[in-house]
Amino acid sequence: MPSSTDLDLQAVNVIKGLIMDAVGKANSGHPGGAMSSADLGYILFSEFLDVDPDDTTWFNRDRFVLSAGHESMLLYALLLFQGILTMEDITRFRQFGSKTPGHPENFLTPGVEATTGPLGQGFAMSVGMAVAEAMLRARLGSDITDHYTFVLASDGDIQTPVCLGAAALAGHFELSRLIVCYDNNKVQLAGPTSRCDRTDHKKVFEGLGWRVIEIDGHDHGQIRAALTQAKTDAGKPTLIIGHTTIAKGSCSMENNCDSHGSPFSPEEIAKTKACLGLPADKPFYLPADVVERFRARHATVRAKRLDWQKALQKRLDTDAAFEDLWRQARRTPANRTFDWPEFEPGASVATRKAWGSALGALIDQLPLLVGGSADLDPSNQTAKFRDITGIFGPDNRAGRNLCFGVREFPMGALLNGIALHGGLVPFGATFLVFSDYERNALRMSALQRLPVLHVFTHDSFYVGEDGPTHQPIEHASSLRLIPNMLVMRPADARETCLAVQTALTQQSRPTCLLLTRQGLPVLDAARFPGLAEGVAKGGYVLADAPGGVPDGILLAAGSEVSLALAAAALLPEYKLRVVSMPCMELFDEQPKEYRDAVLPPAVTRRFAVEAGRPDLWCKYVGSLDNVHGISRFGASAPAKLLAEKYGFTPEHLAGLVRQAFAGKE
């Protein structure tokens, strides 16, 4: 009978066989890194990770993030060993509609915690998960939340700025339940890492406040010892640097960069299986004894989950305050309701200030709302939230404000991790022009179907004297191109609160909230009765022509809605309807009957205005000739002067509308 040590070694070899077979069958994939990480992954999953295959959504499970998402076949093999995936799933690797896509996707495959395609973001999202665990442990108690977040990262992950920015935050926050296993095989897709990197990662991470342990990443005894040490609380996150060999165990591909991103040849697979003691005539080989060895801890973890459920029920039965907080943590977003501050009609209020007022109102109404700004607290109107709720850190786990520093991309990725963890409602804020820095994290919010609130202030050339580097031009349109993303640009303070409400009631998509620096007139709800329901529909009739039968339509969003109203007043020769379009995505999802009621097909005189790229408005007005926007970079000057120079005055807009409509006579 094989010893447990022999079975462990055989299990790792079986995993490598599955990796080679699946990648070979698909004729696509990354076998080398998955093979070099196999020892780390196997020991972690079989002996340390508290995950119950009977309930992959158990709230207090350990989280595992494969930041090296290209090594997906390793994760899928481990999920097969757990009994979460089937062999059919493995044989359909990288095929349409399978549970085993090229990179792990959280919404598709049970047991996958995060979609980790772009390198570094898995690492950064894991920091957000560890933040969420620490915050919830402070609120719910260690009997309800006390799990670990484990990460498997690659050389490519560690090289990315988003990883290092997130690592700085993790060290600063002293996230001692964050454990990163770094498969340091020193080879990446283009060649050896020595061509582009000589960083001493031990010194770097120790300088960032991490505990660093270096081991032979193929030695099971060293792996066990390192993981055991990592679970002892040193007041620091832990980086385990596992020195490994890419394509370890292969016949001739060890240390070969070609193994990183290309399938092995059939001959190489056959020879490697001979080296590993695997039957060459049995593809997708999975002997029962290694599976039994792997699952030896399943009963223990299952019992731990059942004990946790009993502890949870006891708390729910005996602690009313806990029950209320737990219900809020588990509440469906669509069931949230809010009371918003009132604003005086006609008063000049910047929508960023309206957001600040809304955020203040949410402090007590939504106690699980957490987030912060990328070093722009006063400008983003988050300073009051910070001062009232406290700053999260090692001495204040109950703090709700996260000080991200000038780290927009890590901020976005951390927010995604918090949302993936569950139980908290995350938001982050910066200037709209800096959404470029955060762009891929925003895309990953949408791709992973995460209801994160991304707040962007200073949304146009009205930033003024700061100049073109700080004046967004293409950014609103660029964000609107992201699938499954809501981009909301409210026209006034009331629309702003309703936009926040819409964002916070989303179940499976994020929202970008674009807000002004300059004051805008508060719309009178009595004069504009469609406002309350219209924002949730994305677009609505704000001011209608006499009798509700227009012969022309003006469309606008954000700060240009009040401009459109003023221009309409200068055009008495037309019966004009003014349409506010705070969210194109929501409007486009409305039934055709509603869209046609707002924009009657028979009314062909249409004109749109927005202080940004004009292109996307063509779907409503038919031609760029009927859109007044900006397709050039701005200039450093007072905002009022820029408005005159760029033609964003009622008089100039009225002239453009008159000229465009004349062609429709």
PDB file of N, CA, C and O in Angstrom, residues 156-193:
ATOM      1  N   GLY A 156       4.666  37.206 -13.372  1.00  0.00           N
ATOM      2  CA  GLY A 156       3.998  38.294 -14.066  1.00  0.00           C
ATOM      3  C   GLY A 156       3.133  39.119 -13.144  1.00  0.00           C
ATOM      4  O   GLY A 156       3.071  40.355 -13.263  1.00  0.00           O
ATOM      5  N   ASP A 157       2.422  38.465 -12.204  1.00  0.00           N
ATOM      6  CA  ASP A 157       1.616  39.212 -11.237  1.00  0.00           C
ATOM      7  C   ASP A 157       2.474  40.180 -10.436  1.00  0.00           C
ATOM      8  O   ASP A 157       2.139  41.359 -10.276  1.00  0.00           O
ATOM      9  N   ILE A 158       3.579  39.655  -9.906  1.00  0.00           N
ATOM     10  CA  ILE A 158       4.406  40.441  -8.988  1.00  0.00           C
ATOM     11  C   ILE A 158       5.046  41.632  -9.697  1.00  0.00           C
ATOM     12  O   ILE A 158       5.376  42.640  -9.075  1.00  0.00           O
ATOM     13  N   GLN A 159       5.206  41.548 -11.014  1.00  0.00           N
ATOM     14  CA  GLN A 159       5.805  42.650 -11.769  1.00  0.00           C
ATOM     15  C   GLN A 159       4.859  43.823 -11.970  1.00  0.00           C
ATOM     16  O   GLN A 159       5.309  44.936 -12.259  1.00  0.00           O
ATOM     17  N   THR A 160       3.566  43.631 -11.831  1.00  0.00           N
ATOM     18  CA  THR A 160       2.608  44.669 -12.201  1.00  0.00           C
ATOM     19  C   THR A 160       2.515  45.755 -11.133  1.00  0.00           C
ATOM     20  O   THR A 160       2.521  45.480  -9.934  1.00  0.00           O
ATOM     21  N   PRO A 161       2.395  47.008 -11.559  1.00  0.00           N
ATOM     22  CA  PRO A 161       2.208  48.092 -10.589  1.00  0.00           C
ATOM     23  C   PRO A 161       0.955  47.934  -9.740  1.00  0.00           C
ATOM     24  O   PRO A 161       0.952  48.311  -8.568  1.00  0.00           O
ATOM     25  N   VAL A 162      -0.136  47.381 -10.301  1.00  0.00           N
ATOM     26  CA  VAL A 162      -1.357  47.231  -9.513  1.00  0.00           C
ATOM     27  C   VAL A 162      -1.133  46.269  -8.359  1.00  0.00           C
ATOM     28  O   VAL A 162      -1.662  46.462  -7.252  1.00  0.00           O
ATOM     29  N   CYS A 163      -0.320  45.246  -8.576  1.00  0.00           N
ATOM     30  CA  CYS A 163       0.015  44.306  -7.509  1.00  0.00           C
ATOM     31  C   CYS A 163       0.801  45.007  -6.410  1.00  0.00           C
ATOM     32  O   CYS A 163       0.500  44.867  -5.222  1.00  0.00           O
ATOM     33  N   LEU A 164       1.812  45.765  -6.797  1.00  0.00           N
ATOM     34  CA  LEU A 164       2.655  46.419  -5.801  1.00  0.00           C
ATOM     35  C   LEU A 164       1.888  47.509  -5.055  1.00  0.00           C
ATOM     36  O   LEU A 164       2.099  47.705  -3.842  1.00  0.00           O
ATOM     37  N   GLY A 165       0.992  48.220  -5.747  1.00  0.00           N
ATOM     38  CA  GLY A 165       0.171  49.209  -5.059  1.00  0.00           C
ATOM     39  C   GLY A 165      -0.758  48.559  -4.050  1.00  0.00           C
ATOM     40  O   GLY A 165      -0.925  49.051  -2.924  1.00  0.00           O
ATOM     41  N   ALA A 166      -1.362  47.447  -4.433  1.00  0.00           N
ATOM     42  CA  ALA A 166      -2.240  46.722  -3.514  1.00  0.00           C
ATOM     43  C   ALA A 166      -1.439  46.130  -2.357  1.00  0.00           C
ATOM     44  O   ALA A 166      -1.905  46.097  -1.212  1.00  0.00           O
ATOM     45  N   ALA A 167      -0.228  45.645  -2.654  1.00  0.00           N
ATOM     46  CA  ALA A 167       0.623  45.078  -1.611  1.00  0.00           C
ATOM     47  C   ALA A 167       0.988  46.131  -0.573  1.00  0.00           C
ATOM     48  O   ALA A 167       1.062  45.849   0.636  1.00  0.00           O
ATOM     49  N   ALA A 168       1.228  47.368  -1.023  1.00  0.00           N
ATOM     50  CA  ALA A 168       1.531  48.456  -0.091  1.00  0.00           C
ATOM     51  C   ALA A 168       0.356  48.684   0.856  1.00  0.00           C
ATOM     52  O   ALA A 168       0.543  48.899   2.070  1.00  0.00           O
ATOM     53  N   LEU A 169      -0.860  48.647   0.318  1.00  0.00           N
ATOM     54  CA  LEU A 169      -2.039  48.822   1.157  1.00  0.00           C
ATOM     55  C   LEU A 169      -2.213  47.652   2.115  1.00  0.00           C
ATOM     56  O   LEU A 169      -2.540  47.847   3.288  1.00  0.00           O
ATOM     57  N   ALA A 170      -1.989  46.436   1.641  1.00  0.00           N
ATOM     58  CA  ALA A 170      -2.130  45.260   2.503  1.00  0.00           C
ATOM     59  C   ALA A 170      -1.164  45.319   3.675  1.00  0.00           C
ATOM     60  O   ALA A 170      -1.512  44.990   4.818  1.00  0.00           O
ATOM     61  N   GLY A 171       0.089  45.734   3.391  1.00  0.00           N
ATOM     62  CA  GLY A 171       1.058  45.869   4.468  1.00  0.00           C
ATOM     63  C   GLY A 171       0.669  46.971   5.436  1.00  0.00           C
ATOM     64  O   GLY A 171       0.770  46.811   6.660  1.00  0.00           O
ATOM     65  N   HIS A 172       0.204  48.080   4.894  1.00  0.00           N
ATOM     66  CA  HIS A 172      -0.209  49.207   5.742  1.00  0.00           C
ATOM     67  C   HIS A 172      -1.397  48.826   6.615  1.00  0.00           C
ATOM     68  O   HIS A 172      -1.471  49.214   7.793  1.00  0.00           O
ATOM     69  N   PHE A 173      -2.327  48.057   6.057  1.00  0.00           N
ATOM     70  CA  PHE A 173      -3.507  47.630   6.808  1.00  0.00           C
ATOM     71  C   PHE A 173      -3.214  46.459   7.761  1.00  0.00           C
ATOM     72  O   PHE A 173      -4.071  46.080   8.554  1.00  0.00           O
ATOM     73  N   GLU A 174      -2.037  45.862   7.652  1.00  0.00           N
ATOM     74  CA  GLU A 174      -1.632  44.718   8.495  1.00  0.00           C
ATOM     75  C   GLU A 174      -2.648  43.576   8.394  1.00  0.00           C
ATOM     76  O   GLU A 174      -3.173  43.072   9.386  1.00  0.00           O
ATOM     77  N   LEU A 175      -2.881  43.133   7.174  1.00  0.00           N
ATOM     78  CA  LEU A 175      -3.877  42.089   6.911  1.00  0.00           C
ATOM     79  C   LEU A 175      -3.242  40.718   7.144  1.00  0.00           C
ATOM     80  O   LEU A 175      -2.802  40.041   6.218  1.00  0.00           O
ATOM     81  N   SER A 176      -3.229  40.289   8.370  1.00  0.00           N
ATOM     82  CA  SER A 176      -2.488  39.080   8.740  1.00  0.00           C
ATOM     83  C   SER A 176      -3.136  37.800   8.236  1.00  0.00           C
ATOM     84  O   SER A 176      -2.507  36.733   8.287  1.00  0.00           O
ATOM     85  N   ARG A 177      -4.376  37.879   7.766  1.00  0.00           N
ATOM     86  CA  ARG A 177      -5.037  36.677   7.236  1.00  0.00           C
ATOM     87  C   ARG A 177      -4.963  36.597   5.713  1.00  0.00           C
ATOM     88  O   ARG A 177      -5.703  35.832   5.097  1.00  0.00           O
ATOM     89  N   LEU A 178      -4.066  37.371   5.139  1.00  0.00           N
ATOM     90  CA  LEU A 178      -3.797  37.313   3.698  1.00  0.00           C
ATOM     91  C   LEU A 178      -2.484  36.570   3.485  1.00  0.00           C
ATOM     92  O   LEU A 178      -1.431  36.970   4.013  1.00  0.00           O
ATOM     93  N   ILE A 179      -2.540  35.485   2.721  1.00  0.00           N
ATOM     94  CA  ILE A 179      -1.368  34.634   2.487  1.00  0.00           C
ATOM     95  C   ILE A 179      -1.204  34.440   0.988  1.00  0.00           C
ATOM     96  O   ILE A 179      -2.083  33.872   0.322  1.00  0.00           O
ATOM     97  N   VAL A 180      -0.092  34.903   0.451  1.00  0.00           N
ATOM     98  CA  VAL A 180       0.177  34.824  -0.980  1.00  0.00           C
ATOM     99  C   VAL A 180       1.287  33.813  -1.231  1.00  0.00           C
ATOM    100  O   VAL A 180       2.383  33.929  -0.676  1.00  0.00           O
ATOM    101  N   CYS A 181       0.991  32.824  -2.057  1.00  0.00           N
ATOM    102  CA  CYS A 181       1.999  31.856  -2.509  1.00  0.00           C
ATOM    103  C   CYS A 181       2.486  32.313  -3.883  1.00  0.00           C
ATOM    104  O   CYS A 181       1.721  32.356  -4.844  1.00  0.00           O
ATOM    105  N   TYR A 182       3.752  32.654  -3.959  1.00  0.00           N
ATOM    106  CA  TYR A 182       4.342  33.196  -5.185  1.00  0.00           C
ATOM    107  C   TYR A 182       5.157  32.100  -5.861  1.00  0.00           C
ATOM    108  O   TYR A 182       6.188  31.678  -5.360  1.00  0.00           O
ATOM    109  N   ASP A 183       4.644  31.626  -6.993  1.00  0.00           N
ATOM    110  CA  ASP A 183       5.347  30.606  -7.783  1.00  0.00           C
ATOM    111  C   ASP A 183       6.441  31.297  -8.586  1.00  0.00           C
ATOM    112  O   ASP A 183       6.222  31.761  -9.700  1.00  0.00           O
ATOM    113  N   ASN A 184       7.612  31.342  -8.020  1.00  0.00           N
ATOM    114  CA  ASN A 184       8.735  32.071  -8.604  1.00  0.00           C
ATOM    115  C   ASN A 184       9.544  31.123  -9.502  1.00  0.00           C
ATOM    116  O   ASN A 184      10.616  30.658  -9.143  1.00  0.00           O
ATOM    117  N   ASN A 185       8.977  30.843 -10.705  1.00  0.00           N
ATOM    118  CA  ASN A 185       9.680  29.924 -11.610  1.00  0.00           C
ATOM    119  C   ASN A 185      10.634  30.651 -12.555  1.00  0.00           C
ATOM    120  O   ASN A 185      11.313  30.023 -13.356  1.00  0.00           O
ATOM    121  N   LYS A 186      10.647  31.988 -12.470  1.00  0.00           N
ATOM    122  CA  LYS A 186      11.644  32.820 -13.149  1.00  0.00           C
ATOM    123  C   LYS A 186      11.558  32.758 -14.674  1.00  0.00           C
ATOM    124  O   LYS A 186      12.524  33.077 -15.374  1.00  0.00           O
ATOM    125  N   VAL A 187      10.387  32.340 -15.166  1.00  0.00           N
ATOM    126  CA  VAL A 187      10.165  32.304 -16.617  1.00  0.00           C
ATOM    127  C   VAL A 187       8.792  32.905 -16.890  1.00  0.00           C
ATOM    128  O   VAL A 187       7.831  32.632 -16.182  1.00  0.00           O
ATOM    129  N   GLN A 188       8.710  33.753 -17.907  1.00  0.00           N
ATOM    130  CA  GLN A 188       7.418  34.250 -18.348  1.00  0.00           C
ATOM    131  C   GLN A 188       7.294  34.053 -19.855  1.00  0.00           C
ATOM    132  O   GLN A 188       8.185  33.450 -20.481  1.00  0.00           O
ATOM    133  N   LEU A 189       6.201  34.519 -20.414  1.00  0.00           N
ATOM    134  CA  LEU A 189       5.882  34.138 -21.781  1.00  0.00           C
ATOM    135  C   LEU A 189       6.998  34.483 -22.766  1.00  0.00           C
ATOM    136  O   LEU A 189       7.336  33.697 -23.645  1.00  0.00           O
ATOM    137  N   ALA A 190       7.603  35.654 -22.621  1.00  0.00           N
ATOM    138  CA  ALA A 190       8.601  36.110 -23.589  1.00  0.00           C
ATOM    139  C   ALA A 190       9.998  35.568 -23.328  1.00  0.00           C
ATOM    140  O   ALA A 190      10.889  35.725 -24.168  1.00  0.00           O
ATOM    141  N   GLY A 191      10.181  34.957 -22.162  1.00  0.00           N
ATOM    142  CA  GLY A 191      11.515  34.446 -21.852  1.00  0.00           C
ATOM    143  C   GLY A 191      11.789  34.484 -20.364  1.00  0.00           C
ATOM    144  O   GLY A 191      10.877  34.682 -19.548  1.00  0.00           O
ATOM    145  N   PRO A 192      13.028  34.339 -19.959  1.00  0.00           N
ATOM    146  CA  PRO A 192      13.367  34.376 -18.539  1.00  0.00           C
ATOM    147  C   PRO A 192      13.111  35.756 -17.955  1.00  0.00           C
ATOM    148  O   PRO A 192      13.295  36.782 -18.620  1.00  0.00           O
ATOM    149  N   THR A 193      12.693  35.792 -16.692  1.00  0.00           N
ATOM    150  CA  THR A 193      12.395  37.079 -16.060  1.00  0.00           C
ATOM    151  C   THR A 193      13.642  37.945 -15.920  1.00  0.00           C
ATOM    152  O   THR A 193      13.531  39.167 -15.793  1.00  0.00           O
TER     153      THR A 193
END
